[in-house]
mmCIF file of C-alpha atoms in Angstrom:
data_model
loop_
_atom_site.group_PDB
_atom_site.id
_atom_site.type_symbol
_atom_site.label_atom_id
_atom_site.label_comp_id
_atom_site.label_asym_id
_atom_site.label_seq_id
_atom_site.Cartn_x
_atom_site.Cartn_y
_atom_site.Cartn_z
ATOM 1 C CA MET A 26 -40.063 -101.940 -74.981
ATOM 2 C CA LYS A 27 -42.266 -101.246 -71.980
ATOM 3 C CA PHE A 28 -42.643 -104.088 -69.464
ATOM 4 C CA ARG A 29 -46.224 -105.339 -69.208
ATOM 5 C CA GLY A 30 -46.538 -107.572 -66.155
ATOM 6 C CA LYS A 31 -50.155 -108.599 -66.692
ATOM 7 C CA THR A 32 -49.421 -109.611 -70.294
ATOM 8 C CA LEU A 33 -46.382 -111.614 -69.173
ATOM 9 C CA LEU A 34 -48.436 -113.452 -66.533
ATOM 10 C CA ILE A 35 -51.107 -114.328 -69.089
ATOM 11 C CA CYS A 36 -48.479 -115.467 -71.599
ATOM 12 C CA ILE A 37 -46.901 -117.732 -68.994
ATOM 13 C CA ALA A 38 -50.260 -118.973 -67.690
ATOM 14 C CA VAL A 39 -51.503 -120.124 -71.107
ATOM 15 C CA PRO A 40 -48.883 -122.844 -71.716
ATOM 16 C CA LEU A 41 -48.723 -123.775 -68.024
ATOM 17 C CA LEU A 42 -52.489 -124.279 -67.861
ATOM 18 C CA THR A 43 -52.520 -126.129 -71.187
ATOM 19 C CA GLY A 44 -49.784 -128.491 -70.025
ATOM 20 C CA GLY A 45 -51.320 -128.777 -66.579
ATOM 21 C CA LEU A 46 -54.683 -129.810 -68.020
ATOM 22 C CA ALA A 47 -53.073 -132.404 -70.304
ATOM 23 C CA GLY A 48 -51.068 -133.682 -67.341
ATOM 24 C CA PHE A 49 -54.185 -133.852 -65.180
ATOM 25 C CA ILE A 50 -56.093 -135.815 -67.818
ATOM 26 C CA SER A 51 -53.247 -138.298 -68.264
ATOM 27 C CA ARG A 52 -52.067 -138.347 -64.628
ATOM 28 C CA ASP A 53 -52.982 -141.965 -63.903
ATOM 29 C CA SER A 54 -50.886 -143.225 -66.809
ATOM 30 C CA MET A 55 -47.412 -142.781 -65.326
ATOM 31 C CA GLY A 56 -47.570 -146.183 -63.615
ATOM 32 C CA THR A 57 -48.232 -147.839 -66.960
ATOM 33 C CA PHE A 58 -45.437 -145.760 -68.506
ATOM 34 C CA ALA A 59 -42.957 -146.875 -65.841
ATOM 35 C CA ALA A 60 -43.733 -150.528 -66.604
ATOM 36 C CA LEU A 61 -42.948 -150.159 -70.322
ATOM 37 C CA ASN A 62 -39.738 -151.303 -71.954
ATOM 38 C CA GLN A 63 -37.740 -148.079 -72.288
ATOM 39 C CA PRO A 64 -35.060 -147.162 -74.824
ATOM 40 C CA PRO A 65 -31.554 -146.252 -73.628
ATOM 41 C CA LEU A 66 -31.205 -142.732 -72.176
ATOM 42 C CA SER A 67 -34.757 -142.740 -70.786
ATOM 43 C CA PRO A 68 -34.862 -140.262 -67.909
ATOM 44 C CA PRO A 69 -36.603 -141.030 -64.607
ATOM 45 C CA GLY A 70 -40.318 -140.254 -64.517
ATOM 46 C CA TRP A 71 -39.985 -137.397 -62.004
ATOM 47 C CA LEU A 72 -37.924 -135.409 -64.522
ATOM 48 C CA PHE A 73 -40.736 -134.999 -67.059
ATOM 49 C CA PRO A 74 -42.938 -132.574 -65.082
ATOM 50 C CA VAL A 75 -39.861 -130.567 -64.052
ATOM 51 C CA VAL A 76 -38.647 -130.198 -67.638
ATOM 52 C CA TRP A 77 -42.112 -129.453 -69.001
ATOM 53 C CA THR A 78 -42.707 -126.755 -66.391
ATOM 54 C CA ILE A 79 -39.472 -125.051 -67.401
ATOM 55 C CA LEU A 80 -40.348 -125.385 -71.086
ATOM 56 C CA TYR A 81 -43.823 -123.932 -70.564
ATOM 57 C CA LEU A 82 -42.238 -120.954 -68.792
ATOM 58 C CA CYS A 83 -39.863 -120.513 -71.745
ATOM 59 C CA MET A 84 -42.792 -120.687 -74.185
ATOM 60 C CA GLY A 85 -44.670 -118.073 -72.198
ATOM 61 C CA ILE A 86 -41.697 -115.712 -72.191
ATOM 62 C CA ALA A 87 -41.230 -116.222 -75.934
ATOM 63 C CA SER A 88 -44.880 -115.454 -76.691
ATOM 64 C CA TYR A 89 -44.678 -112.363 -74.476
ATOM 65 C CA LEU A 90 -41.677 -111.109 -76.454
ATOM 66 C CA ILE A 91 -43.635 -111.573 -79.682
ATOM 67 C CA LEU A 92 -46.805 -109.905 -78.421
ATOM 68 C CA THR A 93 -44.917 -106.889 -77.073
ATOM 69 C CA SER A 94 -42.419 -106.622 -79.938
ATOM 70 C CA GLY A 95 -44.033 -103.685 -81.684
ATOM 71 C CA SER A 96 -43.941 -105.564 -84.994
ATOM 72 C CA PRO A 97 -46.825 -105.236 -87.442
ATOM 73 C CA GLN A 98 -49.983 -106.936 -86.152
ATOM 74 C CA GLU A 99 -50.193 -109.150 -89.236
ATOM 75 C CA LYS A 100 -46.744 -110.582 -88.530
ATOM 76 C CA ILE A 101 -47.490 -111.023 -84.819
ATOM 77 C CA GLY A 102 -50.852 -112.625 -85.614
ATOM 78 C CA LYS A 103 -49.281 -115.212 -87.930
ATOM 79 C CA ALA A 104 -46.611 -116.068 -85.355
ATOM 80 C CA ILE A 105 -49.125 -116.383 -82.513
ATOM 81 C CA ARG A 106 -51.437 -118.551 -84.635
ATOM 82 C CA LEU A 107 -48.541 -120.947 -85.279
ATOM 83 C CA TYR A 108 -47.747 -120.834 -81.566
ATOM 84 C CA GLY A 109 -51.369 -121.705 -80.783
ATOM 85 C CA TRP A 110 -51.365 -124.635 -83.206
ATOM 86 C CA GLN A 111 -48.184 -126.106 -81.773
ATOM 87 C CA LEU A 112 -49.581 -125.654 -78.265
ATOM 88 C CA LEU A 113 -52.751 -127.498 -79.312
ATOM 89 C CA PHE A 114 -50.673 -130.354 -80.744
ATOM 90 C CA ASN A 115 -48.597 -130.319 -77.553
ATOM 91 C CA PHE A 116 -51.802 -130.653 -75.506
ATOM 92 C CA PHE A 117 -52.999 -133.743 -77.371
ATOM 93 C CA TRP A 118 -49.719 -135.660 -77.532
ATOM 94 C CA PRO A 119 -49.754 -136.909 -73.895
ATOM 95 C CA LEU A 120 -53.363 -137.993 -74.365
ATOM 96 C CA TRP A 121 -52.462 -140.113 -77.397
ATOM 97 C CA PHE A 122 -49.311 -141.441 -75.771
ATOM 98 C CA PHE A 123 -50.049 -141.831 -72.052
ATOM 99 C CA ARG A 124 -53.814 -142.018 -71.821
ATOM 100 C CA LEU A 125 -54.641 -144.017 -74.946
ATOM 101 C CA GLN A 126 -51.265 -145.763 -75.373
ATOM 102 C CA LEU A 127 -51.296 -145.154 -79.135
ATOM 103 C CA TYR A 128 -47.512 -145.097 -79.324
ATOM 104 C CA PHE A 129 -47.030 -145.096 -83.097
ATOM 105 C CA PHE A 130 -49.857 -142.595 -83.647
ATOM 106 C CA ALA A 131 -48.361 -140.391 -80.929
ATOM 107 C CA PHE A 132 -44.973 -140.578 -82.672
ATOM 108 C CA PHE A 133 -46.413 -139.304 -85.959
ATOM 109 C CA TRP A 134 -48.360 -136.653 -84.019
ATOM 110 C CA LEU A 135 -45.058 -135.629 -82.438
ATOM 111 C CA ILE A 136 -43.485 -135.276 -85.875
ATOM 112 C CA ALA A 137 -46.313 -132.896 -86.804
ATOM 113 C CA LEU A 138 -45.765 -131.022 -83.527
ATOM 114 C CA TRP A 139 -42.046 -130.779 -84.312
ATOM 115 C CA GLY A 140 -42.838 -129.271 -87.732
ATOM 116 C CA LEU A 141 -45.275 -126.774 -86.228
ATOM 117 C CA LEU A 142 -42.742 -125.920 -83.548
ATOM 118 C CA LEU A 143 -39.981 -125.328 -86.090
ATOM 119 C CA SER A 144 -42.339 -123.111 -88.113
ATOM 120 C CA THR A 145 -43.201 -121.201 -84.941
ATOM 121 C CA ILE A 146 -39.537 -120.697 -84.095
ATOM 122 C CA LEU A 147 -38.759 -119.441 -87.599
ATOM 123 C CA SER A 148 -41.747 -117.094 -87.458
ATOM 124 C CA PHE A 149 -40.663 -115.862 -84.019
ATOM 125 C CA PHE A 150 -37.092 -115.377 -85.287
ATOM 126 C CA ARG A 151 -38.342 -112.911 -87.930
ATOM 127 C CA ILE A 152 -39.883 -110.829 -85.148
ATOM 128 C CA SER A 153 -37.597 -111.384 -82.162
ATOM 129 C CA LYS A 154 -34.433 -113.449 -82.141
ATOM 130 C CA ALA A 155 -34.670 -113.652 -78.342
ATOM 131 C CA ALA A 156 -38.168 -115.163 -78.571
ATOM 132 C CA ALA A 157 -36.900 -117.788 -81.010
ATOM 133 C CA TYR A 158 -34.002 -118.628 -78.682
ATOM 134 C CA TRP A 159 -36.422 -119.078 -75.757
ATOM 135 C CA MET A 160 -38.157 -121.774 -77.851
ATOM 136 C CA LEU A 161 -35.021 -123.765 -78.746
ATOM 137 C CA PRO A 162 -34.901 -125.875 -75.545
ATOM 138 C CA TYR A 163 -38.467 -126.927 -76.320
ATOM 139 C CA LEU A 164 -37.467 -128.011 -79.843
ATOM 140 C CA LEU A 165 -34.573 -130.016 -78.422
ATOM 141 C CA TRP A 166 -36.813 -131.693 -75.843
ATOM 142 C CA VAL A 167 -39.472 -132.546 -78.441
ATOM 143 C CA THR A 168 -36.705 -134.060 -80.582
ATOM 144 C CA PHE A 169 -35.600 -136.158 -77.607
ATOM 145 C CA ALA A 170 -39.243 -137.029 -76.861
ATOM 146 C CA GLY A 171 -39.531 -138.279 -80.445
ATOM 147 C CA TYR A 172 -36.618 -140.637 -79.838
ATOM 148 C CA LEU A 173 -38.212 -141.881 -76.608
ATOM 149 C CA ASN A 174 -41.657 -142.181 -78.214
ATOM 150 C CA LEU A 175 -40.365 -144.197 -81.161
ATOM 151 C CA GLY A 176 -38.248 -146.368 -78.870
ATOM 152 C CA ILE A 177 -41.242 -147.173 -76.698
ATOM 153 C CA ALA A 178 -43.413 -147.850 -79.754
ATOM 154 C CA LEU A 179 -40.854 -150.309 -81.104
ATOM 155 C CA LEU A 180 -40.097 -151.999 -77.771
ATOM 156 C CA ASN A 181 -43.671 -152.517 -76.578
#
């Protein structure tokens, strides 16, 4: 596989910009979030942007591995469409949760995101095991976010 730097940069930029825009739109909501009753194991607020930045980098690397895999275009196209859908759901979740404070709605949205993410990982696995592995930390974090989201919905 030939390294394609420009493609890698674009693949990394897409999730970073998507997450950055969602973060920008919901940026004023962290004060409200800090005042909420939190479930046990809630991390400090400063950790969220750090973790998400790392996860967006992982997503970008995974999508790069898929796009440059040399697999049939039909297979790559299906995997990237799933990736795009999960990224779209990822974009809207902080708006539902932080900006609009629709905690139960955001939880069910997160369940849908989790399903799309699992489908994406399975689709990636059929093309590149490494790409699927790059997505696993994201699946774990979304699972943990589901716990936090439900806890906040129930406690507030």
